[in-house]
Short mmCIF file of C-alpha atoms and ligand atoms in Angstrom, two decimals:
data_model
loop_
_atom_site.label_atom_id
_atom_site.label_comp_id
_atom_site.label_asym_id
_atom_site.label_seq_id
_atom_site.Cartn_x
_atom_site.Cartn_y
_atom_site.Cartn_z
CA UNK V 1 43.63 93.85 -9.20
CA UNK V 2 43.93 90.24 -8.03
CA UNK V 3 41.05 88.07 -9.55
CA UNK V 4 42.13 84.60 -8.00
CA UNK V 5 41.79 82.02 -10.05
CA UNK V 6 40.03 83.80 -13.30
CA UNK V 7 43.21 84.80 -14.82
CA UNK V 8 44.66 80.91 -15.05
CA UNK V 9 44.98 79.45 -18.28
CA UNK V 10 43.14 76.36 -18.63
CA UNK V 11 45.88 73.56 -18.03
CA UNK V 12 44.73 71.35 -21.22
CA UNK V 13 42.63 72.15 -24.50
CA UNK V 14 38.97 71.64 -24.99
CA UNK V 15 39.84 69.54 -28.06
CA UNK V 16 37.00 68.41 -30.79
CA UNK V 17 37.86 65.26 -32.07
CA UNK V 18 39.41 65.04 -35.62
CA UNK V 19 38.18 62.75 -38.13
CA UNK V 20 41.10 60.54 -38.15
CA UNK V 21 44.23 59.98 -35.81
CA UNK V 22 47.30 57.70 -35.63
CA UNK V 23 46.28 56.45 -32.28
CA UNK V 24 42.79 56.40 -30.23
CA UNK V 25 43.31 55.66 -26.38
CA UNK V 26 39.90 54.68 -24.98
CA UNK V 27 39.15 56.31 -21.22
CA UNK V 28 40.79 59.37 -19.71
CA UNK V 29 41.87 57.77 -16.58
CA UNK V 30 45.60 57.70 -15.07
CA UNK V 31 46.75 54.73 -17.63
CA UNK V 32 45.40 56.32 -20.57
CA UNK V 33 46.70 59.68 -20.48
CA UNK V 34 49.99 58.62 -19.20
CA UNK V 35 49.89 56.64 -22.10
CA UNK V 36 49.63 59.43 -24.38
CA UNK V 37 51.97 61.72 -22.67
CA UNK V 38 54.95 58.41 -22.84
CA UNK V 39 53.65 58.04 -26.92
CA UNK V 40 54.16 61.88 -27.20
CA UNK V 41 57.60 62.56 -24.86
CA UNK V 42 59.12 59.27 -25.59
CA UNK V 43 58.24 57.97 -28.88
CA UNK V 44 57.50 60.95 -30.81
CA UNK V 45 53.80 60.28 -31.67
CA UNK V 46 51.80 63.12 -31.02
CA UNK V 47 48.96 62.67 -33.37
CA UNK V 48 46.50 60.57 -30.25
CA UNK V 49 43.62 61.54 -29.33
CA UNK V 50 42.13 60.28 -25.18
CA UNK V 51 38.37 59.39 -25.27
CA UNK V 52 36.84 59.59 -22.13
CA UNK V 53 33.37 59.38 -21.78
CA UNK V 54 33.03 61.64 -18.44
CA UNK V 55 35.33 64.27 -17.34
CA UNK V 56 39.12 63.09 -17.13
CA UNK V 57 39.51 61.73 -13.10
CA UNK V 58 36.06 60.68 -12.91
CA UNK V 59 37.01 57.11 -12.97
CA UNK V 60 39.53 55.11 -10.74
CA UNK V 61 42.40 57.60 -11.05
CA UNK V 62 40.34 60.13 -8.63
CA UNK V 63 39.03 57.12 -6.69
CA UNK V 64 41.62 55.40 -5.26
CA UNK V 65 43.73 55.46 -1.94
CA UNK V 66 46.70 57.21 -3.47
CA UNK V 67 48.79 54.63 -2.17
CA UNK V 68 52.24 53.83 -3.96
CA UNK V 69 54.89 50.90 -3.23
CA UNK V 70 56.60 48.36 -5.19
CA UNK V 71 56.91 45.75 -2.35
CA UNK V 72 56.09 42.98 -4.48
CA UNK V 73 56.75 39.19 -4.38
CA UNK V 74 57.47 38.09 -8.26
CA UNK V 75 59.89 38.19 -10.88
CA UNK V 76 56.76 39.42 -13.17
CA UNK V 77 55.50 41.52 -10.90
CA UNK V 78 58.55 43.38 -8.83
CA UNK V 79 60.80 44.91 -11.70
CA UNK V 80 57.62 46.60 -13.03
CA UNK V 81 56.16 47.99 -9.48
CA UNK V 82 60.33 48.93 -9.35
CA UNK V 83 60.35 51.14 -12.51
CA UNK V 84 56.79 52.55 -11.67
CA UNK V 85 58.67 53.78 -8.11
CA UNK V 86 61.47 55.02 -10.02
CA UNK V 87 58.95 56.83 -12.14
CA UNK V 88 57.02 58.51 -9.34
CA UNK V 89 60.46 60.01 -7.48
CA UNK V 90 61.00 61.57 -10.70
CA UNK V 91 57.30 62.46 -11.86
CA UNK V 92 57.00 66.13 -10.48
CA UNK V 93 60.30 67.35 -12.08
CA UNK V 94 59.26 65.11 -15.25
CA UNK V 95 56.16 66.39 -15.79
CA UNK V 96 56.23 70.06 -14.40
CA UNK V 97 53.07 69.47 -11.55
CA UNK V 98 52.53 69.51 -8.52
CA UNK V 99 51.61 65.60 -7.63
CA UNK V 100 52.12 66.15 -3.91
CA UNK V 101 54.29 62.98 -4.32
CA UNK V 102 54.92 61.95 -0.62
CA UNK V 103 56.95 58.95 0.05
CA UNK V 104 56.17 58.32 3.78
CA UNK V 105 56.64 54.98 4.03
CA UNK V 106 54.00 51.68 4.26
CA UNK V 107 54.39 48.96 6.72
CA UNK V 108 52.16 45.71 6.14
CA UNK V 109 51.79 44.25 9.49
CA UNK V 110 51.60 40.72 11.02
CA UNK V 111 50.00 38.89 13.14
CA UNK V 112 51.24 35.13 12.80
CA UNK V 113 54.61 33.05 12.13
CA UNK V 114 53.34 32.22 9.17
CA UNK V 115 52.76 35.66 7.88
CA UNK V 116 55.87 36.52 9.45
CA UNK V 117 57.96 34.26 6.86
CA UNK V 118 55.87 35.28 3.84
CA UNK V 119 56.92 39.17 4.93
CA UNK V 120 60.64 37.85 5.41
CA UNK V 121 60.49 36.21 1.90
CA UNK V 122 58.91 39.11 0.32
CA UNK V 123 61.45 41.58 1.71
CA UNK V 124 64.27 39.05 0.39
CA UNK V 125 62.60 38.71 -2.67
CA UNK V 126 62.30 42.92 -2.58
CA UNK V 127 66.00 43.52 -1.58
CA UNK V 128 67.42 41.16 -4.16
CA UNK V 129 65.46 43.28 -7.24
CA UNK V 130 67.02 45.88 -5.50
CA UNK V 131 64.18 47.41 -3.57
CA UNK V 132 64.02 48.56 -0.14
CA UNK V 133 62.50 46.74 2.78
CA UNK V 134 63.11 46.33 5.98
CA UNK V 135 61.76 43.97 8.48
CA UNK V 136 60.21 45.36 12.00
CA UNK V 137 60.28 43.29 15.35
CA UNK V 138 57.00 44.35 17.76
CA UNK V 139 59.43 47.03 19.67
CA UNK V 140 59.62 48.69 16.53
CA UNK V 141 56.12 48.64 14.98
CA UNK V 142 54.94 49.92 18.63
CA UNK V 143 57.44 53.11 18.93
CA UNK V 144 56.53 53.66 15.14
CA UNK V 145 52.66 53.40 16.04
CA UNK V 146 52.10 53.58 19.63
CA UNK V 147 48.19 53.60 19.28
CA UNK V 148 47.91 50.23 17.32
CA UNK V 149 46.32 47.75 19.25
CA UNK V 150 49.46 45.37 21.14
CA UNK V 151 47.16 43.94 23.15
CA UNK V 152 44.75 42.21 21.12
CA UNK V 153 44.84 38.80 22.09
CA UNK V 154 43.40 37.21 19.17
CA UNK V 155 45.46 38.97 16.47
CA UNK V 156 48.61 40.23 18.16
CA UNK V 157 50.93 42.07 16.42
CA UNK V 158 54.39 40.07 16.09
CA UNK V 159 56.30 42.97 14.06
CA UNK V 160 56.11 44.25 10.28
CA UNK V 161 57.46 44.72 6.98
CA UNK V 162 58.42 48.40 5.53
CA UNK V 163 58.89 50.02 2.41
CA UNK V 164 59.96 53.36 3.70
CA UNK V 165 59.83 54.50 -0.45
CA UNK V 166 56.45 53.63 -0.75
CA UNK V 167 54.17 56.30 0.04
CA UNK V 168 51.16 58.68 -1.11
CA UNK V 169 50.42 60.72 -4.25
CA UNK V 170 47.38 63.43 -4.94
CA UNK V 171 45.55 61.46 -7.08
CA UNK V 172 43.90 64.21 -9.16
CA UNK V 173 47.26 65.46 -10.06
CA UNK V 174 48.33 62.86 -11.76
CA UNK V 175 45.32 62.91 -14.14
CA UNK V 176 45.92 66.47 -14.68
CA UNK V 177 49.86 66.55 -14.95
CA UNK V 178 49.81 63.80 -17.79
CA UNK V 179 46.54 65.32 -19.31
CA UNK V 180 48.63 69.04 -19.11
CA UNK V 181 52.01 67.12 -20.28
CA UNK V 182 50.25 65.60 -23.34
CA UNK V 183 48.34 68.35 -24.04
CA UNK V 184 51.23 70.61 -24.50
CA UNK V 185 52.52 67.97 -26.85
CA UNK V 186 50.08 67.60 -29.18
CA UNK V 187 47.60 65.09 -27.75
CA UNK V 188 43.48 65.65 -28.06
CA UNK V 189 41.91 65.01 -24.62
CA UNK V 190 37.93 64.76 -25.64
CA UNK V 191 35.67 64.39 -22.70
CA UNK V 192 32.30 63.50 -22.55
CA UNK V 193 33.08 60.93 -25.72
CA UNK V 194 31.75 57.72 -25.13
CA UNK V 195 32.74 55.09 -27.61
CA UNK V 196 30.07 52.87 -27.74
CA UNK V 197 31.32 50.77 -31.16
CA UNK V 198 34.88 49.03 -32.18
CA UNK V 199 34.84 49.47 -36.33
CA UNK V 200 36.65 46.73 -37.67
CA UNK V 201 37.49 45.20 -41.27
CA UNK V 202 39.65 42.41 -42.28
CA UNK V 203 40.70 41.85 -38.55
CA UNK V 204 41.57 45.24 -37.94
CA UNK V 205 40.20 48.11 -36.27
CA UNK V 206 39.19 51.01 -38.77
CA UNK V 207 38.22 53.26 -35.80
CA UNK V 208 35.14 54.04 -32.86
CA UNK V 209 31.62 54.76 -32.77
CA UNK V 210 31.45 57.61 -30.23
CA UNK V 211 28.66 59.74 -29.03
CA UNK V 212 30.45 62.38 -31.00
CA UNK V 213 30.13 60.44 -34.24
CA UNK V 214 32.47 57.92 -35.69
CA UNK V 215 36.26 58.91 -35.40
CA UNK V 216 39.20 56.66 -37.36
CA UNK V 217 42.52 55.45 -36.46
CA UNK V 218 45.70 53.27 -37.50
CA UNK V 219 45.97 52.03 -33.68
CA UNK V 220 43.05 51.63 -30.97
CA UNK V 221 44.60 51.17 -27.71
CA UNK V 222 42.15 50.21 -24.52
CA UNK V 223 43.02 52.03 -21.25
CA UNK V 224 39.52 51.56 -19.51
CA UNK V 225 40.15 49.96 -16.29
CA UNK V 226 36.40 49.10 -14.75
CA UNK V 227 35.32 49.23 -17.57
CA UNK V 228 37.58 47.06 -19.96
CA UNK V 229 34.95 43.89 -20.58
CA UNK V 230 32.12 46.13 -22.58
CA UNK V 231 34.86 48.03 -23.83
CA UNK V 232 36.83 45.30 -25.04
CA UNK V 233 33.30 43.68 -26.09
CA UNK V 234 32.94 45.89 -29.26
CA UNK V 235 35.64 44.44 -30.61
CA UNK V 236 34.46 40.64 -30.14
CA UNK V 237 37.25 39.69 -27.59
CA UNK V 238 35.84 38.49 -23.85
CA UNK V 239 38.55 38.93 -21.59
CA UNK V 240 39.85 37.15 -18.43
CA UNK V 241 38.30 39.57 -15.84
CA UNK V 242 35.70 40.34 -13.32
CA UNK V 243 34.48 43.28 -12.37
CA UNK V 244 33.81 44.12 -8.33
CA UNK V 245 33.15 47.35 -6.20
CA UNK V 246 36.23 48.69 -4.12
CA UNK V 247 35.05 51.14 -1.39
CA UNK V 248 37.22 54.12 0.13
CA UNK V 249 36.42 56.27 3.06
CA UNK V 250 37.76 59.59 4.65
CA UNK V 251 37.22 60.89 7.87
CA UNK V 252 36.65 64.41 9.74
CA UNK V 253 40.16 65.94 9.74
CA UNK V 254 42.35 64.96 12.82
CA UNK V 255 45.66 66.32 14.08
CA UNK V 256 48.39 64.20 12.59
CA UNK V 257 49.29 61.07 13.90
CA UNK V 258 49.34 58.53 11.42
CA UNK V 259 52.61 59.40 9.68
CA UNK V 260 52.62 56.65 6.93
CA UNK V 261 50.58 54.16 5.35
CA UNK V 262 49.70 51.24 7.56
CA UNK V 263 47.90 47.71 6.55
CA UNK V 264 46.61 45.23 8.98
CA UNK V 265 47.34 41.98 8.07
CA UNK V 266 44.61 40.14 10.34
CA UNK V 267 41.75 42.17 8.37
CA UNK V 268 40.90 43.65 5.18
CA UNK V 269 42.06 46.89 6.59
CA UNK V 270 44.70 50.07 5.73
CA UNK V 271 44.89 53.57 6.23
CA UNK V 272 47.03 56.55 6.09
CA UNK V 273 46.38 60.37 7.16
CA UNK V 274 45.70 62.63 4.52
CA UNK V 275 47.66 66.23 4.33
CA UNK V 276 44.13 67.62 5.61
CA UNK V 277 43.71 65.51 7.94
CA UNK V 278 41.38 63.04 7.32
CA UNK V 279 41.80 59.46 7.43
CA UNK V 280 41.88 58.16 4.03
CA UNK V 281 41.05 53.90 4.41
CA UNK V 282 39.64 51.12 2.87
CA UNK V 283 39.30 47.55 3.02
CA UNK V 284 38.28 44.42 0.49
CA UNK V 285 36.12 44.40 -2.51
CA UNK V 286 32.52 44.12 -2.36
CA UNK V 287 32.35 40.07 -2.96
CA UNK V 288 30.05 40.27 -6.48
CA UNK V 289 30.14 41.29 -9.66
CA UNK V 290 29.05 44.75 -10.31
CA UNK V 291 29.42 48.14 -12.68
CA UNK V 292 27.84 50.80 -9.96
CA UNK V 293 30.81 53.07 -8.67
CA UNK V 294 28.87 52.33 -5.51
CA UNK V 295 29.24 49.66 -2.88
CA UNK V 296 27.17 47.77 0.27
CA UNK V 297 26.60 48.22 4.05
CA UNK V 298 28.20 45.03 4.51
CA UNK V 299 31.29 45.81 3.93
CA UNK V 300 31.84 49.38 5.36
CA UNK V 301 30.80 47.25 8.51
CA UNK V 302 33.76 44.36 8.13
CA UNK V 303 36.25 47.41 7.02
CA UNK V 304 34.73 49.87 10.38
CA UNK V 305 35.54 46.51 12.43
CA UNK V 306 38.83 45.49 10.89
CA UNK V 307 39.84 49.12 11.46
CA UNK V 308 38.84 49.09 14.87
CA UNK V 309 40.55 45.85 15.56
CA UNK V 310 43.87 47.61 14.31
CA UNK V 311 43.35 51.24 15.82
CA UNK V 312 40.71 50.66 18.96
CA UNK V 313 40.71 54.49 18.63
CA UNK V 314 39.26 54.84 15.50
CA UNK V 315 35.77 54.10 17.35
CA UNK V 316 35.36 57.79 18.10
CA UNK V 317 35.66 58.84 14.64
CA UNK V 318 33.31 60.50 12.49
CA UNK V 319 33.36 59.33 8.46
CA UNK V 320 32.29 62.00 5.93
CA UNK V 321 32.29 60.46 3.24
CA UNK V 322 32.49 57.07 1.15
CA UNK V 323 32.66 56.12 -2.74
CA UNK V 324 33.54 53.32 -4.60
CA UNK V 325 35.23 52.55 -8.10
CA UNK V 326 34.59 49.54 -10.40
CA UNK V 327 38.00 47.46 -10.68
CA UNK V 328 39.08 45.00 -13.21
CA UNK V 329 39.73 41.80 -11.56
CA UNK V 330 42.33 39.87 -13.68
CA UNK V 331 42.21 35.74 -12.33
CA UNK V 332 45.81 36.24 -10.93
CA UNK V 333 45.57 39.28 -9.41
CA UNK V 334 48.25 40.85 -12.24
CA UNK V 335 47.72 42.73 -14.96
CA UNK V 336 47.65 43.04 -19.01
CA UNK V 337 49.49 45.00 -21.31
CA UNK V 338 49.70 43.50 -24.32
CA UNK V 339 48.72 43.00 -28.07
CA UNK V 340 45.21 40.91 -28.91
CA UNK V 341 44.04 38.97 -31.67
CA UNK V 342 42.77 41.71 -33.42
CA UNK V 343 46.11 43.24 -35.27
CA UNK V 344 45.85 47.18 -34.24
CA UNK V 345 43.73 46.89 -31.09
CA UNK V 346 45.75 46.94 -27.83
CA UNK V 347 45.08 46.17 -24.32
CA UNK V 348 45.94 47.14 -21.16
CA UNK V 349 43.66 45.97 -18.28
CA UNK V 350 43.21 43.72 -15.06
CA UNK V 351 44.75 46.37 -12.53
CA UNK V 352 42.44 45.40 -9.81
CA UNK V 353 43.01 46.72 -6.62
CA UNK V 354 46.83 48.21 -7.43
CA UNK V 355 46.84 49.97 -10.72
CA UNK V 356 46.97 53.86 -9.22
CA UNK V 357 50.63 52.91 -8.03
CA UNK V 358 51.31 51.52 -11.67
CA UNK V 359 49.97 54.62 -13.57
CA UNK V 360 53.82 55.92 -14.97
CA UNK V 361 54.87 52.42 -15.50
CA UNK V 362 52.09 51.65 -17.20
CA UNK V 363 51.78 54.01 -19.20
CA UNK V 364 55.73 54.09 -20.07
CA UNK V 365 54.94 50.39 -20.97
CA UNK V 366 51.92 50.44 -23.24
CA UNK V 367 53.23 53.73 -24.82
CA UNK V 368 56.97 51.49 -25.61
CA UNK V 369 54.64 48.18 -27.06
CA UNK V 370 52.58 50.78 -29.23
CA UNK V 371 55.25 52.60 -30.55
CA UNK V 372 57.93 49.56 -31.07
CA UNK V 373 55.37 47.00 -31.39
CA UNK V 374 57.43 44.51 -28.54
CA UNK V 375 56.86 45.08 -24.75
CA UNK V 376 58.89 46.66 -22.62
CA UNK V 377 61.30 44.35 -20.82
CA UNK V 378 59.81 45.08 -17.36
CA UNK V 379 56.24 43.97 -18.71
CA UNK V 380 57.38 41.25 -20.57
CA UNK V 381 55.31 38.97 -18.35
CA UNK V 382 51.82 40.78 -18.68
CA UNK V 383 50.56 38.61 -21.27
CA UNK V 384 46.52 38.45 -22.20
CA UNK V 385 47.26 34.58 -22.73
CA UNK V 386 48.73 33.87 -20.07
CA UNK V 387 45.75 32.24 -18.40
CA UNK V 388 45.44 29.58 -21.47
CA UNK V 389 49.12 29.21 -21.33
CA UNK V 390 49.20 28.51 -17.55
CA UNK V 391 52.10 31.41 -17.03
CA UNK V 392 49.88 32.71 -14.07
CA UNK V 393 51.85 35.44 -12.03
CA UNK V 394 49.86 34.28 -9.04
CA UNK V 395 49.86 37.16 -6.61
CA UNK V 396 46.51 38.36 -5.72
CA UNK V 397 47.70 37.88 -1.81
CA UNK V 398 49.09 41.41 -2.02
CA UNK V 399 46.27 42.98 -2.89
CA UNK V 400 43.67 43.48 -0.78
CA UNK V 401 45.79 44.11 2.25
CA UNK V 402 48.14 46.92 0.65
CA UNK V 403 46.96 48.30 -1.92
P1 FAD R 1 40.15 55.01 -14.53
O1 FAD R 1 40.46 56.33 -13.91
O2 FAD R 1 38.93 54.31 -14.08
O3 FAD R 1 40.14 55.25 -16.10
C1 FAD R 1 39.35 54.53 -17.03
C2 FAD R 1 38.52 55.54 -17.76
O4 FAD R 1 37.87 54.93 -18.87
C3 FAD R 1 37.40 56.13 -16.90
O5 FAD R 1 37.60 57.53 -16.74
C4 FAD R 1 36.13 55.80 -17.66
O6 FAD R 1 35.14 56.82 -17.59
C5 FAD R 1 36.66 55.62 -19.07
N1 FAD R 1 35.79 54.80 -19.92
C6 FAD R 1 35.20 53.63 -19.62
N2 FAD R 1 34.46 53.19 -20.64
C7 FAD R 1 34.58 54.11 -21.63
C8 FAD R 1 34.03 54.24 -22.94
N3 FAD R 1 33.20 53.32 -23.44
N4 FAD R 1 34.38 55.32 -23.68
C9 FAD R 1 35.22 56.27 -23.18
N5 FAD R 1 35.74 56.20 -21.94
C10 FAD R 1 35.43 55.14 -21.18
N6 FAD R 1 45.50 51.46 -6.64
C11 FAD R 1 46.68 51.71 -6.00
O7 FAD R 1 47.74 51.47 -6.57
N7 FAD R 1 46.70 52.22 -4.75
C12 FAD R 1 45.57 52.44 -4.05
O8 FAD R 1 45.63 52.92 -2.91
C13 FAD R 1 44.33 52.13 -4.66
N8 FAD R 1 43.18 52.30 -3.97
C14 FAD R 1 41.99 52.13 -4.61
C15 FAD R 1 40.81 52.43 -3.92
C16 FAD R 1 39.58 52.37 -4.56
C17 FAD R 1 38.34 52.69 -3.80
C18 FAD R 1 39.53 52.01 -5.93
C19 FAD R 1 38.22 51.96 -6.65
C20 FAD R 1 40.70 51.67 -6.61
C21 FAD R 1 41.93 51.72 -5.97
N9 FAD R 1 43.13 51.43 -6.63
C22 FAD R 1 44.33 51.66 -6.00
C23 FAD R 1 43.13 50.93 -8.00
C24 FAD R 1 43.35 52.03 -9.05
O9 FAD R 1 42.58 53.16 -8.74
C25 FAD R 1 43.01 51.51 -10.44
O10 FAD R 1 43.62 50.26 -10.68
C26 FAD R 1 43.48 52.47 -11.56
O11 FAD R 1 43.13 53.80 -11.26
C27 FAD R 1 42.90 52.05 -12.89
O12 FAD R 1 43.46 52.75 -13.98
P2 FAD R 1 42.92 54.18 -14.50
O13 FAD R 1 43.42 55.24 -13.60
O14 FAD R 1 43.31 54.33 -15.91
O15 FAD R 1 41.35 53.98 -14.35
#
């Protein structure tokens, strides 16, 4: 007879960790095992193990907003966000899971002529990588979202930019498509190992202390988002990041009426409707430097006011529940993949508030500088030096209203 869910096959392995592999990737989030599953279905290297220290999702990757777009400003930045787009429309078909992959559109508004050219130069910037954009007059943004507030008189709303490709994704699913994708392909996904040492001789890494005893490797590879200063730590390198509190909130479940993804851009403020219902938002960072996957009053007060500057609505509505996630703040709001001093030991780090919409590019791009030992030409610009070489890719504006 039918026994539900009993008779399902566990999607990945319980794997115990061998003594030695070709490549360790430290933390089971969305970067890491993408990583492995690009190193395995790409680049033939299937003998990887994923270390995560809790279960695989417990970090960022089940954290975030779900929010994906690649309406970026840079040539560093945009060609990246581009491919990691490109990656996404394909993802469910690539990987053989269910992602709930939803591309409904995000439209950062504005409230100023000033903001109004930075949109317009954006979208030109977008439209000439070949991205889509499209610019919305008041008219517009009001038929598309009738409830927004016109008639603030401090922040009016002068119009908007869109990225009707950008969108949503299940954020779970992600985790568990790559962890089910590299699975099948070889990969060892060991929870509940912590690496608490980097092993290292003659400038190389020889392998990790774990709390499952010490494993080896010819390549460690660092994938552990909040976490990437102690992490990176071990191995004697202090990197060029912060770590800060991000804070996420749902709401009781409403009939539908927020069809897309919508950012204020006169507050720390966006939000989107989840497929239950709920109203999935967030705002800005906690403003100091923290490790709890926990945040302050304070701000769910400036992100409950910015949201009911943008939605007067929103007043009446009930929240049932709020997290948050430790993110690692790079100095120019962009990210690292790259190589480090340390000959074997690679890096990839600094996604701050962004780096759920980056997961298949990023892992794409830290599987192709593992495997070929040069970056990937869309990544080219993600360099840990960067900072001491003054190449900043200086676009932290981006984040904190649309992530
Ligand atoms: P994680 O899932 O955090 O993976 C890192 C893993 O490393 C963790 O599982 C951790 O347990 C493990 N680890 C750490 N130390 C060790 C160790 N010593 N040994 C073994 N394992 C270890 N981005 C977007 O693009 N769109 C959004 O809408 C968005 N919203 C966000 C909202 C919130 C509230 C937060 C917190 C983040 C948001 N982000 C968003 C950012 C995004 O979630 C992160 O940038 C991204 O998930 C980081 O990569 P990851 O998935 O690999 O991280």
């Amino acid at each position: 007879g039918p026994r539900g869910n009993r008779t399902w096959a566990p999607a990945w392995r319980q794997s115990e960790p061998k003594s030695h592999y070709d490549v360790i990737i430290v933390g089971g989030g969305g970067h890491g095992l993408a990583t492995a599953y690009y190193l395995a279905k790409e680049f033939g290297i299937t003998n990887v193990a994923v270390l995560e220290k809790n279960y695989i999702g417990s970090g960022n990757v089940g954290r975030n907003t779900t929010i994906i777009r690649s309406n970026y400003l840079l040539p560093g930045n945009n060609p990246f966000y581009e491919l990691s787009m490109k990656l996404w429309e394909g993802l469910e078909q690539d990987f053989n899971f269910n992602a709930m992959v939803s591309q409904r559109g995000i439209l950062n508004l504005y409230h100023s002529d000033a903001q109004r050219d930075a949109y317009t130069r954006r979208g030109n910037a977008m439209r000439l990588h070949g991205v889509d954009a499209e610019p919305l007059n008041r008219e517009a943004v009001r038929k598309m979202l009738p409830f927004l507030d016109f008639d603030n008189a401090r922040f009016p709303i002068q119009g908007g930019l869109l990225q009707r490709r950008g969108g949503t994704v299940r954020h779970d699913a992600v985790a568990w498509g790559y962890a089910r994708g590299a699975d099948g392909r070889g990969v060892d996904i060991i929870q509940n190992c912590e690496v608490t040492g980097i092993r290292r001789e003659n400038g190389r890494v020889t392998g990790v202390e774990t709390s499952r005893g010490f494993i080896g490797c010819n390549t460690l590879a660092l994938a552990a988002a909040g976490n990437s200063s102690p992490v990176a730590e071990m191995a004697g390198l202090k990197l060029p990041i912060e770590s800060h509190v991000l804070q996420a909130f749902v709401s009781e479940g409403l009939k539908p009426f927020i069809d897309g993804v919508v950012t204020f851009g006169a507050g720390h403020f966006y939000v989107s409707q989840s497929d239950k219902g709920g109203l999935v938002f967030g705002g800005d960072i906690d403003g100091y430097n923290s490790y709890a996957q926990r945040g302050n009053l304070a701000t769910v007060e400036h992100v409950a006011e910015a949201g009911k500057a943008m939605i007067p609505a929103l007043s009446r509505v009930r929240v049932l529940r709020s997290w948050g996630g430790i993110m690692d703040m790079s100095m120019d709001g962009s990210p690292i993949i790259d190589r480090t001093p340390l000959e074997n030991l690679y890096l990839n780090a600094g996604w701050c508030y962004g780096g759920f919409k980056a997961t298949p590019a990023s892992g794409l791009c830290f599987a192709h500088l593992i495997a070929r030992g040069t970056p990937h030409e869309t990544a080219a610009a993600f360099r840990l030096d960067r900072f001491q070489r003054g190449y900043l890719i200086d676009e932290k504006g981006q984040g904190a209203q649309a992530n």
